[in-house]
PDB file of C-alpha atoms in Angstrom:
ATOM      1  CA  MET A   1      78.403 123.516  93.830  1.00 91.00           C
ATOM      2  CA  ARG A   2      79.685 121.688  96.758  1.00 92.00           C
ATOM      3  CA  VAL A   3      77.477 119.110  98.416  1.00 94.00           C
ATOM      4  CA  GLY A   4      77.899 116.845 101.727  1.00 93.00           C
ATOM      5  CA  LEU A   5      77.464 113.216 101.387  1.00 94.00           C
ATOM      6  CA  THR A   6      76.831 111.794 104.916  1.00 94.00           C
ATOM      7  CA  PHE A   7      76.487 108.200 105.738  1.00 94.00           C
ATOM      8  CA  ASP A   8      74.885 106.995 108.950  1.00 94.00           C
ATOM      9  CA  CYS A   9      76.513 103.548 109.964  1.00 93.00           C
ATOM     10  CA  GLU A  10      74.481 101.885 112.407  1.00 86.00           C
ATOM     11  CA  HIS A  11      72.395  98.761 113.730  1.00 77.00           C
ATOM     12  CA  PRO A  12      74.908  95.965 114.122  1.00 64.00           C
ATOM     13  CA  ASP A  13      72.440  93.510 115.087  1.00 65.00           C
ATOM     14  CA  GLY A  14      70.067  94.153 112.420  1.00 62.00           C
ATOM     15  CA  THR A  15      70.940  94.402 108.720  1.00 60.00           C
ATOM     16  CA  PRO A  16      74.339  95.836 108.652  1.00 60.00           C
ATOM     17  CA  ASN A  17      75.323  95.146 104.764  1.00 64.00           C
ATOM     18  CA  VAL A  18      79.010  95.231 105.720  1.00 69.00           C
ATOM     19  CA  LEU A  19      79.801  94.520 102.408  1.00 69.00           C
ATOM     20  CA  GLY A  20      78.045  97.460 101.103  1.00 82.00           C
ATOM     21  CA  VAL A  21      80.363  99.746 103.079  1.00 91.00           C
ATOM     22  CA  HIS A  22      83.319  98.751 101.060  1.00 92.00           C
ATOM     23  CA  SER A  23      81.278  99.038  97.782  1.00 91.00           C
ATOM     24  CA  ILE A  24      80.484 102.464  98.757  1.00 94.00           C
ATOM     25  CA  LEU A  25      83.887 103.435  99.611  1.00 96.00           C
ATOM     26  CA  HIS A  26      84.875 102.021  96.054  1.00 95.00           C
ATOM     27  CA  ARG A  27      82.337 104.272  94.316  1.00 94.00           C
ATOM     28  CA  LEU A  28      83.296 107.254  96.277  1.00 97.00           C
ATOM     29  CA  HIS A  29      87.026 106.538  95.444  1.00 97.00           C
ATOM     30  CA  ASP A  30      86.286 106.053  91.661  1.00 95.00           C
ATOM     31  CA  ALA A  31      84.352 109.388  91.639  1.00 95.00           C
ATOM     32  CA  GLY A  32      86.831 111.310  93.519  1.00 96.00           C
ATOM     33  CA  ALA A  33      84.401 111.961  96.149  1.00 97.00           C
ATOM     34  CA  ARG A  34      84.899 112.643  99.957  1.00 97.00           C
ATOM     35  CA  ALA A  35      82.079 111.841 102.395  1.00 97.00           C
ATOM     36  CA  THR A  36      81.222 112.111 106.025  1.00 97.00           C
ATOM     37  CA  PHE A  37      80.712 108.779 107.967  1.00 97.00           C
ATOM     38  CA  PHE A  38      78.551 108.994 111.354  1.00 97.00           C
ATOM     39  CA  ILE A  39      79.612 105.930 113.437  1.00 97.00           C
ATOM     40  CA  GLN A  40      77.059 104.386 115.746  1.00 95.00           C
ATOM     41  CA  GLY A  41      79.582 103.010 118.552  1.00 96.00           C
ATOM     42  CA  ARG A  42      78.008  99.702 118.885  1.00 94.00           C
ATOM     43  CA  TRP A  43      78.423  99.378 114.834  1.00 93.00           C
ATOM     44  CA  GLY A  44      81.902 100.276 115.099  1.00 95.00           C
ATOM     45  CA  ARG A  45      82.622  97.912 117.894  1.00 94.00           C
ATOM     46  CA  ALA A  46      81.254  94.979 116.015  1.00 92.00           C
ATOM     47  CA  TYR A  47      82.963  96.115 112.529  1.00 93.00           C
ATOM     48  CA  PRO A  48      86.304  97.603 113.222  1.00 95.00           C
ATOM     49  CA  ASP A  49      87.888  96.881 109.943  1.00 95.00           C
ATOM     50  CA  GLU A  50      85.150  98.723 108.072  1.00 95.00           C
ATOM     51  CA  VAL A  51      85.659 101.831 110.290  1.00 97.00           C
ATOM     52  CA  ARG A  52      89.261 101.674 109.609  1.00 97.00           C
ATOM     53  CA  ALA A  53      88.633 101.325 105.963  1.00 97.00           C
ATOM     54  CA  ILE A  54      86.548 104.717 106.157  1.00 98.00           C
ATOM     55  CA  SER A  55      89.302 106.395 107.856  1.00 98.00           C
ATOM     56  CA  GLU A  56      91.744 105.202 105.569  1.00 97.00           C
ATOM     57  CA  GLY A  57      89.988 106.433 102.387  1.00 97.00           C
ATOM     58  CA  GLY A  58      90.450 110.026 103.793  1.00 97.00           C
ATOM     59  CA  HIS A  59      86.682 110.351 104.659  1.00 98.00           C
ATOM     60  CA  LEU A  60      85.561 112.467 107.583  1.00 97.00           C
ATOM     61  CA  LEU A  61      84.437 110.577 110.848  1.00 98.00           C
ATOM     62  CA  GLY A  62      81.416 111.860 112.650  1.00 97.00           C
ATOM     63  CA  ASN A  63      79.624 110.522 116.068  1.00 97.00           C
ATOM     64  CA  HIS A  64      76.084 108.966 115.964  1.00 96.00           C
ATOM     65  CA  SER A  65      75.867 108.018 119.412  1.00 96.00           C
ATOM     66  CA  PHE A  66      76.684 104.578 120.892  1.00 96.00           C
ATOM     67  CA  TYR A  67      73.349 102.891 121.393  1.00 92.00           C
ATOM     68  CA  HIS A  68      71.329 104.962 118.854  1.00 92.00           C
ATOM     69  CA  THR A  69      68.918 105.901 121.641  1.00 90.00           C
ATOM     70  CA  PRO A  70      66.997 109.230 120.925  1.00 89.00           C
ATOM     71  CA  LEU A  71      68.810 111.735 123.192  1.00 88.00           C
ATOM     72  CA  PRO A  72      65.779 113.384 124.649  1.00 90.00           C
ATOM     73  CA  MET A  73      65.247 110.107 126.502  1.00 92.00           C
ATOM     74  CA  LEU A  74      68.766 110.353 128.271  1.00 91.00           C
ATOM     75  CA  THR A  75      69.760 112.393 131.157  1.00 91.00           C
ATOM     76  CA  SER A  76      72.398 115.114 130.548  1.00 89.00           C
ATOM     77  CA  ARG A  77      75.042 112.742 132.079  1.00 92.00           C
ATOM     78  CA  GLY A  78      73.468 109.905 129.947  1.00 92.00           C
ATOM     79  CA  ARG A  79      73.975 112.091 126.775  1.00 92.00           C
ATOM     80  CA  VAL A  80      77.814 112.942 127.749  1.00 92.00           C
ATOM     81  CA  LEU A  81      78.602 109.221 128.452  1.00 95.00           C
ATOM     82  CA  ASP A  82      76.998 108.212 125.152  1.00 95.00           C
ATOM     83  CA  LEU A  83      78.941 110.659 123.048  1.00 95.00           C
ATOM     84  CA  GLN A  84      82.155 109.707 124.973  1.00 96.00           C
ATOM     85  CA  HIS A  85      81.872 106.047 124.587  1.00 97.00           C
ATOM     86  CA  ALA A  86      81.332 106.374 120.764  1.00 97.00           C
ATOM     87  CA  ASP A  87      84.037 108.885 120.257  1.00 98.00           C
ATOM     88  CA  GLY A  88      86.313 106.351 122.302  1.00 98.00           C
ATOM     89  CA  THR A  89      85.465 103.446 120.202  1.00 98.00           C
ATOM     90  CA  VAL A  90      86.187 105.319 116.980  1.00 98.00           C
ATOM     91  CA  LEU A  91      89.578 106.797 118.494  1.00 98.00           C
ATOM     92  CA  ALA A  92      90.720 103.128 119.603  1.00 98.00           C
ATOM     93  CA  ILE A  93      90.218 101.811 116.178  1.00 98.00           C
ATOM     94  CA  THR A  94      91.329 104.823 113.893  1.00 98.00           C
ATOM     95  CA  GLY A  95      93.374 107.379 116.170  1.00 98.00           C
ATOM     96  CA  LYS A  96      90.838 109.879 115.151  1.00 97.00           C
ATOM     97  CA  ARG A  97      88.186 111.717 117.233  1.00 97.00           C
ATOM     98  CA  THR A  98      84.959 112.245 116.012  1.00 97.00           C
ATOM     99  CA  ARG A  99      84.216 115.490 117.753  1.00 94.00           C
ATOM    100  CA  PRO A 100      82.951 117.853 116.974  1.00 92.00           C
ATOM    101  CA  TRP A 101      80.600 116.294 114.466  1.00 94.00           C
ATOM    102  CA  PHE A 102      77.533 114.633 115.752  1.00 93.00           C
ATOM    103  CA  ARG A 103      74.361 113.062 113.869  1.00 93.00           C
ATOM    104  CA  PRO A 104      71.426 112.826 116.544  1.00 92.00           C
ATOM    105  CA  PRO A 105      69.584 109.550 116.045  1.00 92.00           C
ATOM    106  CA  PHE A 106      66.436 110.217 114.422  1.00 88.00           C
ATOM    107  CA  GLY A 107      67.289 113.837 114.070  1.00 85.00           C
ATOM    108  CA  LYS A 108      66.135 114.522 117.479  1.00 87.00           C
ATOM    109  CA  THR A 109      68.321 117.437 118.572  1.00 84.00           C
ATOM    110  CA  VAL A 110      69.016 118.344 122.464  1.00 85.00           C
ATOM    111  CA  PRO A 111      71.574 120.433 124.277  1.00 84.00           C
ATOM    112  CA  LEU A 112      74.943 118.859 123.736  1.00 86.00           C
ATOM    113  CA  PRO A 113      78.322 118.863 125.670  1.00 85.00           C
ATOM    114  CA  GLU A 114      80.511 121.870 124.955  1.00 86.00           C
ATOM    115  CA  GLY A 115      82.527 121.452 121.589  1.00 88.00           C
ATOM    116  CA  TRP A 116      79.600 119.336 119.916  1.00 90.00           C
ATOM    117  CA  LYS A 117      77.784 120.256 116.624  1.00 88.00           C
ATOM    118  CA  ASN A 118      74.535 118.606 115.951  1.00 88.00           C
ATOM    119  CA  VAL A 119      74.603 117.733 112.223  1.00 89.00           C
ATOM    120  CA  LEU A 120      71.263 117.726 110.485  1.00 87.00           C
ATOM    121  CA  TRP A 121      70.551 117.427 106.659  1.00 87.00           C
ATOM    122  CA  ASP A 122      68.311 118.970 103.947  1.00 85.00           C
ATOM    123  CA  VAL A 123      68.119 116.152 101.366  1.00 87.00           C
ATOM    124  CA  SER A 124      66.916 112.791 102.435  1.00 81.00           C
ATOM    125  CA  TYR A 125      65.530 110.012 100.282  1.00 73.00           C
ATOM    126  CA  ASP A 126      64.197 107.518 102.733  1.00 70.00           C
ATOM    127  CA  ASP A 127      66.473 104.792 101.643  1.00 69.00           C
ATOM    128  CA  TRP A 128      65.550 102.462 104.708  1.00 67.00           C
ATOM    129  CA  LYS A 129      61.943 102.239 103.554  1.00 68.00           C
ATOM    130  CA  GLN A 130      62.458 103.043  99.643  1.00 61.00           C
ATOM    131  CA  PRO A 131      63.406  99.981  97.521  1.00 66.00           C
ATOM    132  CA  ASP A 132      63.092 101.699  94.283  1.00 72.00           C
ATOM    133  CA  ARG A 133      66.377 103.256  93.289  1.00 73.00           C
ATOM    134  CA  ALA A 134      64.800 105.365  90.584  1.00 76.00           C
ATOM    135  CA  LYS A 135      62.643 107.062  93.100  1.00 77.00           C
ATOM    136  CA  VAL A 136      65.493 107.665  95.578  1.00 76.00           C
ATOM    137  CA  VAL A 137      67.566 109.271  92.791  1.00 81.00           C
ATOM    138  CA  ASP A 138      64.470 111.462  91.725  1.00 81.00           C
ATOM    139  CA  ASN A 139      64.124 112.563  95.468  1.00 79.00           C
ATOM    140  CA  VAL A 140      67.940 113.603  95.716  1.00 86.00           C
ATOM    141  CA  VAL A 141      68.935 115.295  92.317  1.00 89.00           C
ATOM    142  CA  PRO A 142      66.750 118.013  92.127  1.00 87.00           C
ATOM    143  CA  ASN A 143      66.839 119.202  95.578  1.00 87.00           C
ATOM    144  CA  LEU A 144      70.474 119.416  95.744  1.00 90.00           C
ATOM    145  CA  ARG A 145      72.041 123.192  95.844  1.00 89.00           C
ATOM    146  CA  ASP A 146      75.151 124.620  97.103  1.00 88.00           C
ATOM    147  CA  GLY A 147      76.035 123.554 100.692  1.00 87.00           C
ATOM    148  CA  SER A 148      73.438 120.746 100.903  1.00 89.00           C
ATOM    149  CA  ILE A 149      73.833 117.875 103.192  1.00 91.00           C
ATOM    150  CA  VAL A 150      72.427 114.468 102.015  1.00 91.00           C
ATOM    151  CA  LEU A 151      71.392 111.724 104.421  1.00 90.00           C
ATOM    152  CA  PHE A 152      72.529 108.169 103.419  1.00 89.00           C
ATOM    153  CA  HIS A 153      72.573 104.983 105.390  1.00 88.00           C
ATOM    154  CA  ASN A 154      75.150 102.204 105.077  1.00 87.00           C
ATOM    155  CA  TRP A 155      72.679  99.310 105.223  1.00 83.00           C
ATOM    156  CA  PRO A 156      69.647  99.604 102.801  1.00 80.00           C
ATOM    157  CA  ALA A 157      70.533  97.559  99.733  1.00 80.00           C
ATOM    158  CA  VAL A 158      69.229 100.525  97.423  1.00 82.00           C
ATOM    159  CA  THR A 159      71.856 102.787  98.722  1.00 86.00           C
ATOM    160  CA  GLU A 160      74.751 101.303  96.322  1.00 87.00           C
ATOM    161  CA  PRO A 161      72.926 101.556  92.939  1.00 87.00           C
ATOM    162  CA  ALA A 162      71.374 104.777  93.826  1.00 87.00           C
ATOM    163  CA  LEU A 163      74.537 106.415  94.628  1.00 91.00           C
ATOM    164  CA  ASP A 164      76.082 105.192  91.450  1.00 90.00           C
ATOM    165  CA  ILE A 165      73.416 106.958  89.585  1.00 90.00           C
ATOM    166  CA  ILE A 166      73.660 110.183  91.440  1.00 92.00           C
ATOM    167  CA  LEU A 167      77.300 110.297  91.108  1.00 94.00           C
ATOM    168  CA  GLU A 168      77.318 109.591  87.479  1.00 92.00           C
ATOM    169  CA  ARG A 169      74.500 111.959  86.806  1.00 91.00           C
ATOM    170  CA  LEU A 170      76.295 114.969  88.585  1.00 93.00           C
ATOM    171  CA  PRO A 171      79.876 114.828  87.401  1.00 92.00           C
ATOM    172  CA  ASP A 172      80.398 118.754  88.135  1.00 93.00           C
ATOM    173  CA  VAL A 173      79.335 118.530  91.797  1.00 95.00           C
ATOM    174  CA  SER A 174      82.133 118.464  94.267  1.00 96.00           C
ATOM    175  CA  TRP A 175      81.374 115.841  96.820  1.00 96.00           C
ATOM    176  CA  VAL A 176      83.061 116.960 100.246  1.00 95.00           C
ATOM    177  CA  GLY A 177      82.815 116.523 103.798  1.00 94.00           C
ATOM    178  CA  ILE A 178      80.910 118.625 105.844  1.00 91.00           C
ATOM    179  CA  ASP A 179      84.096 120.197 107.211  1.00 90.00           C
ATOM    180  CA  HIS A 180      84.520 121.637 103.728  1.00 90.00           C
ATOM    181  CA  LEU A 181      81.069 122.978 102.937  1.00 85.00           C
ATOM    182  CA  PRO A 182      80.520 126.777 102.296  1.00 71.00           C
ATOM    183  CA  CYS A 183      80.337 129.261 105.232  1.00 55.00           C
ATOM    184  CA  PRO A 184      81.263 126.852 107.964  1.00 45.00           C
ATOM    185  CA  GLY A 185      81.586 129.575 110.703  1.00 39.00           C
ATOM    186  CA  ASN A 186      78.434 131.642 109.958  1.00 31.00           C
ATOM    187  CA  CYS A 187      75.210 130.673 108.739  1.00 37.00           C
ATOM    188  CA  TYR A 188      75.750 126.670 108.708  1.00 38.00           C
ATOM    189  CA  ILE A 189      76.639 126.912 112.295  1.00 38.00           C
ATOM    190  CA  CYS A 190      74.067 128.337 114.435  1.00 40.00           C
ATOM    191  CA  GLY A 191      74.882 129.014 118.103  1.00 37.00           C
ATOM    192  CA  GLU A 192      72.971 132.221 118.489  1.00 35.00           C
ATOM    193  CA  ASP A 193      69.521 133.530 116.990  1.00 36.00           C
ATOM    194  CA  ILE A 194      71.023 133.982 113.343  1.00 34.00           C
ATOM    195  CA  PRO A 195      68.800 133.883 110.219  1.00 38.00           C
ATOM    196  CA  CYS A 196      69.994 130.708 108.510  1.00 42.00           C
ATOM    197  CA  ALA A 197      69.147 129.764 104.916  1.00 41.00           C
ATOM    198  CA  LEU A 198      70.812 126.371 105.222  1.00 45.00           C
ATOM    199  CA  PRO A 199      70.501 125.428 109.075  1.00 46.00           C
ATOM    200  CA  ARG A 200      72.351 122.223 108.759  1.00 51.00           C
ATOM    201  CA  PHE A 201      74.797 122.497 111.706  1.00 52.00           C
ATOM    202  CA  HIS A 202      73.521 123.577 115.288  1.00 47.00           C
ATOM    203  CA  ASP A 203      75.286 124.226 118.545  1.00 44.00           C
ATOM    204  CA  GLY A 204      74.233 122.181 121.531  1.00 41.00           C
ATOM    205  CA  ASP A 205      71.668 124.757 122.498  1.00 37.00           C
ATOM    206  CA  CYS A 206      69.912 125.006 119.033  1.00 35.00           C
ATOM    207  CA  THR A 207      66.710 122.828 118.990  1.00 34.00           C
ATOM    208  CA  ALA A 208      65.819 123.139 115.201  1.00 34.00           C
ATOM    209  CA  VAL A 209      65.203 119.734 113.700  1.00 33.00           C
ATOM    210  CA  ALA A 210      65.709 118.379 110.082  1.00 34.00           C
ATOM    211  CA  ASP A 211      63.405 117.858 107.549  1.00 31.00           C
ATOM    212  CA  GLU A 212      62.387 114.423 107.543  1.00 30.00           C
TER     213      GLU A 212
END
């Protein structure tokens, strides 16, 4: 079973828990797990060493906008500039682009510029409001299936201990970047009206939203 671990790295002026990023990277390394990190541009600009460490750890880099503004609030031009600003920030730090992978703030999808994909999720444990790691684990483990995408965040204190338990409890799962999930060109990337069992990735003209 292949599962995509994803981490939204965001809120540089809030509770960034920067040391937690390094702890997460160590845990992933020890478990032989690869993940996808969606970088908010402002966070990346504030913490370039952490973005560099994520990249050097072999993980996939995605775009989480620059300002974390809900995209429906922006004009089409504003969306283009926001994605480009975040992508340029990550490129300047790592030499790598985030395109095509985009995690929309708050899961609010809108039409995106050509070449970008909205990446949603099907498993989330509300780490930003759930301090009990046991409840976090209980929300994640039973709901995983082949091709699942799990939503984590970099800053909640509960993320690290919960991740430890999940990785230890599921040693036979292949934790991969979203670019190595099953069926990447068919049911997981929906640009047309195709029935999807696991609608995780969407072209810019798809208005489906993730479970929240």
